[in-house]
Coordinates of C-alpha atoms and ligand atoms in Angstrom, one line a residue:
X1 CA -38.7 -76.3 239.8
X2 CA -38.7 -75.7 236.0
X3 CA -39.4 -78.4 233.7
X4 CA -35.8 -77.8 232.4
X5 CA -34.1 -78.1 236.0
X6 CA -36.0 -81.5 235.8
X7 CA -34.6 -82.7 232.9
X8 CA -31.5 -82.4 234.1
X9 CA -28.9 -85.4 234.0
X10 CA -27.9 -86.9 237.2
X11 CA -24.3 -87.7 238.5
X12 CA -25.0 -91.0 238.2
X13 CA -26.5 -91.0 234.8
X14 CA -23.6 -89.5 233.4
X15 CA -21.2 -91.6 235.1
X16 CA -22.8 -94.8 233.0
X17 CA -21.7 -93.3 230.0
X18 CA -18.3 -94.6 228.3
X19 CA -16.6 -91.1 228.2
X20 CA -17.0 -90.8 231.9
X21 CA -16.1 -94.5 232.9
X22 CA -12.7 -93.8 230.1
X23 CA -11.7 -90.6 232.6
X24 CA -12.3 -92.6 235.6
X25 CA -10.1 -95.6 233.9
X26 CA -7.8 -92.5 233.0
X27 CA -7.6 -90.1 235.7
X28 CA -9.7 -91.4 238.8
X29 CA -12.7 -91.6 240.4
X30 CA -12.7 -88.4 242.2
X31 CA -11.4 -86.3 239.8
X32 CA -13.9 -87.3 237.1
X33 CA -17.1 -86.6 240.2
X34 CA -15.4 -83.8 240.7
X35 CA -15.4 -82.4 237.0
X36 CA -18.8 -83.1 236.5
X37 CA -20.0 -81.7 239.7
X38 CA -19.0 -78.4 238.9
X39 CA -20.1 -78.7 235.3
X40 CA -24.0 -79.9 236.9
X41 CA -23.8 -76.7 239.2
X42 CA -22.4 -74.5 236.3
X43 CA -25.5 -75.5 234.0
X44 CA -27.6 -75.5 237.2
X45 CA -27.1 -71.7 237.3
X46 CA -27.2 -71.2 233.9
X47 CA -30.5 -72.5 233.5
X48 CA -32.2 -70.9 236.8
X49 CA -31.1 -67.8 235.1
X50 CA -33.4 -68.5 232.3
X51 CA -31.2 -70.2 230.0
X52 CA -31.7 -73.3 227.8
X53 CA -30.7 -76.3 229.0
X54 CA -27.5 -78.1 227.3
X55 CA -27.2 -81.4 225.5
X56 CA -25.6 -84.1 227.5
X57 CA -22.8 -84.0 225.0
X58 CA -22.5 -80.4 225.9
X59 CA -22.3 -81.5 229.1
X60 CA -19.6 -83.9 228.8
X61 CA -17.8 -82.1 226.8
X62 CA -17.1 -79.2 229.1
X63 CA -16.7 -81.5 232.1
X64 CA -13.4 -83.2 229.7
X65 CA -12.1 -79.6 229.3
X66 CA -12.0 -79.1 233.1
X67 CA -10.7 -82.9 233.9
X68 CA -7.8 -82.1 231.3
X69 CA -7.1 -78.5 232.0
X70 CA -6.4 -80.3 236.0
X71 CA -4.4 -83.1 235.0
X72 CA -2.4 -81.3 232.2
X73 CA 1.7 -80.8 233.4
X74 CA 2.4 -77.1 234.1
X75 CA 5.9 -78.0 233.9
X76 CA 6.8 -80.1 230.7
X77 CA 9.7 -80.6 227.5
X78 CA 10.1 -78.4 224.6
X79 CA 11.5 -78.4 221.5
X80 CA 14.0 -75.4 221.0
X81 CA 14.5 -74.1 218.4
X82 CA 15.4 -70.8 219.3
X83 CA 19.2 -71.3 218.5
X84 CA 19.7 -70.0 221.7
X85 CA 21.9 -72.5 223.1
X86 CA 22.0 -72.3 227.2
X87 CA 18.4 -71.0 227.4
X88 CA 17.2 -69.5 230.9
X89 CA 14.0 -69.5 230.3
X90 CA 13.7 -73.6 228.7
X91 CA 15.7 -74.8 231.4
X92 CA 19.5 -73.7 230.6
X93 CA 21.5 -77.0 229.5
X94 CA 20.1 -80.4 228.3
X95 CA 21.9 -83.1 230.2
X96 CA 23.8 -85.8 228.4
X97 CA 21.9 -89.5 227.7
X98 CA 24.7 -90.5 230.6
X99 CA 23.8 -88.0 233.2
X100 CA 20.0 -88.5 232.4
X101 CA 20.4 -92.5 233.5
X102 CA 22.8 -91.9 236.0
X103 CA 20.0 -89.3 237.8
X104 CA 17.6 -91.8 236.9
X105 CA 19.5 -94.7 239.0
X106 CA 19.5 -92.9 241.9
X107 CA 16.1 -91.5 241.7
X108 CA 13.8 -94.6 241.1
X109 CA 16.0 -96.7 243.9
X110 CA 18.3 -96.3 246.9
X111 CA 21.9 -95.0 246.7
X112 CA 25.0 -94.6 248.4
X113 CA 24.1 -91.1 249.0
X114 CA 25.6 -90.5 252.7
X115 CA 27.0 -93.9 253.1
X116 CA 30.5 -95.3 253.0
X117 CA 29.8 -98.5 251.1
X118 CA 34.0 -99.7 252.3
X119 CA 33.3 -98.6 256.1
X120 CA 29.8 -100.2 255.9
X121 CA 28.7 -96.9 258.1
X122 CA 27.6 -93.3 257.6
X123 CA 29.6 -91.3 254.6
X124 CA 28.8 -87.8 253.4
X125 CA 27.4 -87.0 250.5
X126 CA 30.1 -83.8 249.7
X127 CA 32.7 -86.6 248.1
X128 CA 30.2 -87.1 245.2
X129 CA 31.8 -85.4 242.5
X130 CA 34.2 -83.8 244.6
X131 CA 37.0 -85.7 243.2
X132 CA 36.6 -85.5 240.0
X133 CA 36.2 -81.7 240.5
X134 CA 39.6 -82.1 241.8
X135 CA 41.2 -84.2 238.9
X136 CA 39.7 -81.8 236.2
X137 CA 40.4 -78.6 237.8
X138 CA 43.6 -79.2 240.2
X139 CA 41.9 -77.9 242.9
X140 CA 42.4 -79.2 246.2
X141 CA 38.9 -79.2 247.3
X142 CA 35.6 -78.6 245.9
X143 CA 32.1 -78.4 247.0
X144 CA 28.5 -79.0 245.2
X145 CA 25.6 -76.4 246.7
X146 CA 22.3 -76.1 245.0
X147 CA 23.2 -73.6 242.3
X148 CA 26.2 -70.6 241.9
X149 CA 23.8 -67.8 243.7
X150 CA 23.7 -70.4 246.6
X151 CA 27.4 -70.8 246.4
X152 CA 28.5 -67.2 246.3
X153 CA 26.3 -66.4 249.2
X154 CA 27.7 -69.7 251.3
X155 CA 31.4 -68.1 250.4
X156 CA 30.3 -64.9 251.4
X157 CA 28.7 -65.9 254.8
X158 CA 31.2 -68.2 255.8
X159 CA 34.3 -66.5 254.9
X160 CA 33.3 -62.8 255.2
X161 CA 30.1 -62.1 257.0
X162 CA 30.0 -59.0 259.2
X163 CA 33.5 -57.6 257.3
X164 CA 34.5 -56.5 254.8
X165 CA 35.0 -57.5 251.3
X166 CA 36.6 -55.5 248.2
X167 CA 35.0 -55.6 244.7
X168 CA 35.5 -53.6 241.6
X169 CA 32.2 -50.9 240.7
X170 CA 32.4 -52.9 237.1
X171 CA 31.7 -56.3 238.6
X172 CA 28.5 -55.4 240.8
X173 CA 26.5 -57.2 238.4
X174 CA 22.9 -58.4 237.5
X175 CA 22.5 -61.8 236.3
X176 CA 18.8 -61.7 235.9
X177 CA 16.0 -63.1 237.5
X178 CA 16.6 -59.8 240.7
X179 CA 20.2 -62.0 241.3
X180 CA 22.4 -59.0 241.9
X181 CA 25.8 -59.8 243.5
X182 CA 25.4 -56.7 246.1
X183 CA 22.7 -57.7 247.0
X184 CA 23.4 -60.9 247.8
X185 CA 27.0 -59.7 249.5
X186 CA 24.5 -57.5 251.8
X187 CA 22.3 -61.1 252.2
X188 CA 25.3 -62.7 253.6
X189 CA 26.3 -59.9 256.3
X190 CA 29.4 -59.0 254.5
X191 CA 30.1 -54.8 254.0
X192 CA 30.5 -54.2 250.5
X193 CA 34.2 -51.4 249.5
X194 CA 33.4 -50.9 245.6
X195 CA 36.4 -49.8 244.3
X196 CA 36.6 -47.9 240.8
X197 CA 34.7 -46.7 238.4
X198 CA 31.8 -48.0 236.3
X199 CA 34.3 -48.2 233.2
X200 CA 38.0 -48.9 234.8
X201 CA 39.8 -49.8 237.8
X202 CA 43.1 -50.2 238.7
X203 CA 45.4 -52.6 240.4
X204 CA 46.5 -49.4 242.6
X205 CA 42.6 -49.3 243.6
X206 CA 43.0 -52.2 245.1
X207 CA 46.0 -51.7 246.7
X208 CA 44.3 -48.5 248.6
X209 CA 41.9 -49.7 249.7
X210 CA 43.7 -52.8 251.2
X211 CA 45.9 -50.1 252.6
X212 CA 43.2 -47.9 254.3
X213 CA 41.0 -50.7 256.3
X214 CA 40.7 -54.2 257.0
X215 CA 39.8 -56.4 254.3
X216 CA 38.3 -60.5 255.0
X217 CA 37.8 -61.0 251.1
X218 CA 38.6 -59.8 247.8
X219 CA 35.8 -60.8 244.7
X220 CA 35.5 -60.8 241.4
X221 CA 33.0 -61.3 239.3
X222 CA 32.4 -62.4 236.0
X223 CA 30.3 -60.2 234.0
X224 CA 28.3 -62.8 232.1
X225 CA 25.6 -60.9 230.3
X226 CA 27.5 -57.8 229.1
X227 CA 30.4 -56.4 227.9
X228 CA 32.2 -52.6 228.6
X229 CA 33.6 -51.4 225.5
X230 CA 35.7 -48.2 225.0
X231 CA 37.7 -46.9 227.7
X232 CA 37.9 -49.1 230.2
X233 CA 40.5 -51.1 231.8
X234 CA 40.6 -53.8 234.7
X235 CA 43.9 -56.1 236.1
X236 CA 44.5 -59.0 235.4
X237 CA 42.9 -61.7 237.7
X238 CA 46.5 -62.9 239.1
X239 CA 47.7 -58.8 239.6
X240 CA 44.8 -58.7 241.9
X241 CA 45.6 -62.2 243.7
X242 CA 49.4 -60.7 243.9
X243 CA 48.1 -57.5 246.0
X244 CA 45.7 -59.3 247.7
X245 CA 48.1 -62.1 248.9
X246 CA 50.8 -59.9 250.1
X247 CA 48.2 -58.9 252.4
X248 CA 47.1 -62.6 253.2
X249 CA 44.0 -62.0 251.8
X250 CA 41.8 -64.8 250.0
X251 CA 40.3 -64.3 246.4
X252 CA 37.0 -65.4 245.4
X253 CA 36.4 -65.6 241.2
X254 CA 32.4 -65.7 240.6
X255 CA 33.2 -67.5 237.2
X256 CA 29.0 -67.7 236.5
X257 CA 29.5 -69.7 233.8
X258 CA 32.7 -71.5 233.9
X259 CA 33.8 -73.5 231.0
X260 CA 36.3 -76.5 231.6
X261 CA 37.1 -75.7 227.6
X262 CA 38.3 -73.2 225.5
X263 CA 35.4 -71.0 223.4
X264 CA 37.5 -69.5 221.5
X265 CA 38.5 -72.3 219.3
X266 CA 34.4 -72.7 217.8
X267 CA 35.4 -69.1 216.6
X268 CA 33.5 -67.3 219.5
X269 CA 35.3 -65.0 222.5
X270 CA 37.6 -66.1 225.3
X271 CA 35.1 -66.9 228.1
X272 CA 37.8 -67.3 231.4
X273 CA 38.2 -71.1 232.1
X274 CA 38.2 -72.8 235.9
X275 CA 41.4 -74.2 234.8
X276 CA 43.1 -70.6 234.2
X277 CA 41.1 -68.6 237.1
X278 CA 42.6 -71.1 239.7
X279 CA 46.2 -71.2 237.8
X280 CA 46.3 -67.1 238.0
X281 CA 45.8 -68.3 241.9
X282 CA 41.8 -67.4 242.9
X283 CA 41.6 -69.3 246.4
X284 CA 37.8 -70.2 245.2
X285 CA 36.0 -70.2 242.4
X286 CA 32.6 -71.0 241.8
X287 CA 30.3 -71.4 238.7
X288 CA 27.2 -72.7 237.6
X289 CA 26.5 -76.5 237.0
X290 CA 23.7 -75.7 234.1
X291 CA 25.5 -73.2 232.2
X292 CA 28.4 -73.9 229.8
X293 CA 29.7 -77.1 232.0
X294 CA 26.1 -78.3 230.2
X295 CA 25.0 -80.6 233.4
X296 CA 22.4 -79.9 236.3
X297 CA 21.6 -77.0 238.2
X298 CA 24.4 -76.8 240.4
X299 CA 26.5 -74.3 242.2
X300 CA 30.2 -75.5 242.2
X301 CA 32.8 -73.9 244.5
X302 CA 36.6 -75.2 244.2
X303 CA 39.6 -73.8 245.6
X304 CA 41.7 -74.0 248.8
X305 CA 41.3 -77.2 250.5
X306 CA 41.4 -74.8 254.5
X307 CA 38.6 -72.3 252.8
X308 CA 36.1 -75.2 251.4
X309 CA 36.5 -76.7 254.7
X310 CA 34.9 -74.0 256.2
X311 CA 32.6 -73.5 254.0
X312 CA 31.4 -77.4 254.2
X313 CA 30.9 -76.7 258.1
X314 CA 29.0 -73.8 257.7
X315 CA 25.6 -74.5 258.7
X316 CA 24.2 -72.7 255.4
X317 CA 26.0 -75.3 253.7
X318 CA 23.2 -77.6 254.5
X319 CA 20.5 -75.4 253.6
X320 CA 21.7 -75.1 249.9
X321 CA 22.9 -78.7 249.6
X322 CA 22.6 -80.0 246.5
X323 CA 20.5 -83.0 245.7
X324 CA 21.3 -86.7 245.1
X325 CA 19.8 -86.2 241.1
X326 CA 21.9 -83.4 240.4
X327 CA 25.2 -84.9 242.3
X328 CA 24.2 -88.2 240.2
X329 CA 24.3 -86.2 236.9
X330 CA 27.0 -83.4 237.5
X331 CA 29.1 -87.2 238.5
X332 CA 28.4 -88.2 234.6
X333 CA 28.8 -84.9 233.3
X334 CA 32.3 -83.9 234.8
X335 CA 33.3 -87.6 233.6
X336 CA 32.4 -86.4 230.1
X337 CA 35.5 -84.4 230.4
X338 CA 37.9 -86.7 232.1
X339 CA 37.4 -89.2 229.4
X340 CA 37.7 -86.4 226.6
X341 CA 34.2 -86.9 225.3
X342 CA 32.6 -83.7 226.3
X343 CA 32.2 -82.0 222.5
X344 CA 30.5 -85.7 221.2
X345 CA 28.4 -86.2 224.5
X346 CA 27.5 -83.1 226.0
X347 CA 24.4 -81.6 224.5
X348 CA 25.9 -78.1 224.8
X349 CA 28.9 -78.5 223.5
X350 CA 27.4 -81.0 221.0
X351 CA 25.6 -77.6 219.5
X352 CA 28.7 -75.3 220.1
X353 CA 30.4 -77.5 218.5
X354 CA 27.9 -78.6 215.3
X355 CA 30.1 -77.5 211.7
X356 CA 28.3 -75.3 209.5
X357 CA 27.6 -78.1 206.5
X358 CA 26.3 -80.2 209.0
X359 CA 23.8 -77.1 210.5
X360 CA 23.2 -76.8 206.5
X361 CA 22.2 -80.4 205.9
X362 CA 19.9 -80.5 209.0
X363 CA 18.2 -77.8 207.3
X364 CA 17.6 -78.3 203.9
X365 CA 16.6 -81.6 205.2
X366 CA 14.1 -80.0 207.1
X367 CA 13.0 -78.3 203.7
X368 CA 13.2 -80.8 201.7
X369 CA 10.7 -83.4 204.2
X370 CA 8.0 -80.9 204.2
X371 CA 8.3 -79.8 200.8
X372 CA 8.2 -75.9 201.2
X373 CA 10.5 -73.1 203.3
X374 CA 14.1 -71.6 202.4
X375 CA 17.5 -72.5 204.1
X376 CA 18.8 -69.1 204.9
X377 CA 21.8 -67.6 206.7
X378 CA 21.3 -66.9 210.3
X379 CA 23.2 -66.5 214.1
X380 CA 22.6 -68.8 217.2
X381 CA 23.7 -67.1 220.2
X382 CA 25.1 -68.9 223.6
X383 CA 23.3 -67.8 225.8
X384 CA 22.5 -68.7 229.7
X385 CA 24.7 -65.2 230.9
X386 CA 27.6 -66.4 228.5
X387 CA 29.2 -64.5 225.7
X388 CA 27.4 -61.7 225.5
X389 CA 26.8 -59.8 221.9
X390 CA 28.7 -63.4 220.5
X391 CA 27.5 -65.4 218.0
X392 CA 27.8 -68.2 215.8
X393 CA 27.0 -68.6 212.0
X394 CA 24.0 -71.1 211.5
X395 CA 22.0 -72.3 208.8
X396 CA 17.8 -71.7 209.7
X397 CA 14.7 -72.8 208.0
X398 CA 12.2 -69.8 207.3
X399 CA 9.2 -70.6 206.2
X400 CA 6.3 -67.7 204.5
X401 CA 3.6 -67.5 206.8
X402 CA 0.5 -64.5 206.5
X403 CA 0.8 -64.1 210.3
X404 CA 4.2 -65.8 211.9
X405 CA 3.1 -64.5 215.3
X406 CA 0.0 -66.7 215.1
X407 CA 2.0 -69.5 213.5
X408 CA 4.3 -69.5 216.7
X409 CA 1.7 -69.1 218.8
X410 CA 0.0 -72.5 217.4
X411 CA 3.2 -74.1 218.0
X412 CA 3.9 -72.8 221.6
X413 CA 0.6 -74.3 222.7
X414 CA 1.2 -78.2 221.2
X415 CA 1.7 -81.1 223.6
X416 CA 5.4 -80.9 223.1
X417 CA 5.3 -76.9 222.5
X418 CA 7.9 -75.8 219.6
X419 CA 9.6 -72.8 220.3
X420 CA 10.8 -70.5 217.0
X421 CA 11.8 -67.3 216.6
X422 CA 10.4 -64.7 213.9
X423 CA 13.5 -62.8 211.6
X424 CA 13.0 -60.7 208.8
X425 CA 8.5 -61.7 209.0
X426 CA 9.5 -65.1 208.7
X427 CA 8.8 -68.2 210.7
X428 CA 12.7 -69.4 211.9
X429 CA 13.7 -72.6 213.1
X430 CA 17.4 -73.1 214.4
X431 CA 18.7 -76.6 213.9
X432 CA 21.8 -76.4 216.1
X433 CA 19.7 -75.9 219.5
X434 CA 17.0 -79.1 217.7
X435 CA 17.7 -82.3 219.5
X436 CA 18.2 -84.6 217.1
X437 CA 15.6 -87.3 218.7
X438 CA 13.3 -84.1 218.6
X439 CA 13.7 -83.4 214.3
X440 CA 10.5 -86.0 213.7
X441 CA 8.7 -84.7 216.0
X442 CA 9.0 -81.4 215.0
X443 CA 8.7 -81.8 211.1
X444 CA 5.3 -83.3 211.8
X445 CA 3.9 -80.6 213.9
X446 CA 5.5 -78.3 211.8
X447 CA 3.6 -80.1 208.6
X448 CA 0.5 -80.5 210.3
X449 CA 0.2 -76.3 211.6
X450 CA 1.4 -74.9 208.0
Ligands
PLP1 C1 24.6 -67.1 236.3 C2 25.5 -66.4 237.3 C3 25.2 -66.5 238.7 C4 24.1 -67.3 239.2 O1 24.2 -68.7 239.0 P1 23.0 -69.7 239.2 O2 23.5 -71.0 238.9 O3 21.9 -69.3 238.2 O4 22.5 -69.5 240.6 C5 26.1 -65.9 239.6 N1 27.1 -65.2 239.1 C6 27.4 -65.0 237.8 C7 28.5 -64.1 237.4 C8 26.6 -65.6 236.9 O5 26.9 -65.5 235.6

């Protein structure tokens, strides 16, 4: 043995000292034997190959890097400040204070989940939200599956697997993330007739090929992340539903989205409602919980009261189910709107909704606190496959940095990471998209990294 091997701490020396016995307070026992285990063997090795052997503090030191780097959260908040409103990649829509406790109430205890609390017996947990799906809607059923790719393959499977279903060349989109709607009509067994082409089809299209072979389904969908300009042309949703229902043919409307309100009174585009896909006479539609409706993941399907029916019995249906936290919080959300609250409570619309003085304030207030930066003129965009290309005027704090990238990259690695953007070689900070419980904490990181 060398003299240095023989110097080396034991375990159970190390364990005496107070940073170790504050991990095991902190983290536990095993965790903490293990960290320093493999820091012993580390330096074990180290030294055999002739190298000097480290301080104890060393020691310590590196066995706290590894006991943190275990324990850290992989999956954690952010601050965005992006001004990218529905935001795939943070986790799309922020839920309301109300859908956050009424998730919470059912997660921490028992619930009514599957039981009829009147009959004193089992109950089913598809009339959670269903109802008020109904009331805001006017549909005569509606369904909750785990998100809207879950909910367009359920429709397809149960409706149209193993025949054939009609769908314009110009809606065979992809969402992101490899969701591609033929691709998941060929998932569900159904044989895709594209109609069209890329730039325009016509209601006579549809009409052909209704004419030519049998047809289980007709679908349209949504195209969420980008827009066909020039030459181009498409029927309206209720021409298609008149062809197709002459011919006793259901409609499916892949909303993505789905808004319950108008967009274009905060100045942006049209983005098709529920409301008006189901008046023009879709026989389902189905939308995304976590997009512009601004609740949970969810996959929503509302339509026909005969077609949902089937689709409840299918036994896909209870391999996408959706869970008793997001049923608890899409419950709150959807009340949002019954009550007429939705552009006061709901985080999304909250920011859609945010006037440009106020957006100004927020940010020469921002300014102002930490004494430096300019308020300049900038865009926040929707988002989450929404409006694509629209924007809305916002005010933005930029602040002069030598090296912005770096800057960000400082604030992406905090314990509450701060997401920016860099315009123009400045650092950018979007207050419409900034929780306002979140504006301290940012300001002091941002004060603190400058
Ligand atoms: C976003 C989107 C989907 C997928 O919805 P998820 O809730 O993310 O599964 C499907 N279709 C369209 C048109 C969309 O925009």
């Amino acid at each position: 043995m060398t003299p240095d091997l023989r110097n080396l701490p034991s375990i159970d020396k190390l364990l005496k000292r107070p940073q170790p016995q504050a991990w095991i307070t902190a983290h536990g026992r095993l965790l903490t034997l293990d960290a320093l285990r493999l820091v012993l063997d580390d330096v074990r090795k180290v030294v055999l190959a002739g190298g000097a052997l480290p301080e104890v503090d060393s020691i310590l030191e590196q066995a706290e890097t590894k006991l943190k780097n275990w324990v850290a959260p992989t999956l954690m908040g952010v601050i965005n400040a992006s001004g990218v409103i529905v935001h795939t990649n943070l986790g799309r829509a922020p839920l309301s204070a109300t859908a956050l406790a009424a998730a919470q109430s059912v997660a921490t205890g028992y619930s009514n989940l599957e039981y009829d609390l009147d009959k004193g017996q089992r109950g089913s947990r598809l009339t959670h939200a269903a109802a008020l799906l109904t009331r805001l809607t006017g549909a005569e059923d509606a369904l909750v599956v785990n998100n809207n790719a879950a909910a367009v393959l359920l429709a397809l499977t149960a409706l149209a697997s193993r025949r054939r279903v009609l769908i314009a060349r110009s809606q065979l989109v992809e969402i992101g993330g490899g969701f591609r709607i033929p691709d998941v009509m060929k998932q569900s067994g159904a044989k895709l007739v594209e109609i069209g082409a890329t730039n325009r089809v016509h209601l006579r299209d549809y009409q052909h090929a209704i004419d030519a072979q049998p047809i289980k389904l007709v679908m349209r969908a949504h195209r969420s992340n980008f827009a066909i300009i020039g030459f181009t042309t498409e029927p309206a949703l209720a021409e298609i539903v008149g062809v197709a229902r002459s011919a006793q043919i259901p409609v499916l409307d892949d909303l993505g989205s789905g808004t319950l309100i108008d967009t274009a009174q905060f100045g942006l585009l049209h983005e098709p409602t529920i409301q008006e896909s189901l008046t023009a006479g879709a026989d389902l539609v189905c939308f995304s919980g976590d997009k512009l409706l601004g609740g949970p993941q969810a996959g929503i399907i509302a339509g026909r009261g005969d077609l949902v029916a089937k689709l409840k019995k299918h036994p896909l249906a209870r391999a996408v189910r959706a869970d008793k936290l997001a049923l608890a919080a899409l419950s709150a959300t959807l009340l949002h709107y019954l009550k007429d609250e939705a552009e006061s409570e709901i985080p999304v619309w909250r920011m859609i909704s945010a006037s440009q003085p106020e957006l100004q304030a927020r940010a020469q207030g921002w300014a102002a606190h930490l004494g430096r930066g300019a308020v300049i003129p900038g865009e926040s965009t929707v988002g989450g496959g929404s409006l694509p290309g629209e924007s809305l005027p916002t005010s933005l704090l930029a602040l002069n940095h030598p090296h912005p990238d770096k800057l960000m990259q400082k604030l992406r690695a905090l314990p509450i990471p701060i997401i920016g953007r860099i315009q123009d070689g400045k650092a950018v900070f979007d207050p419409r998209t900034v929780l306002p419980e979140q504006e301290k904490i940012l300001l002091q990181a941002l004060q603190a990294n400058l």
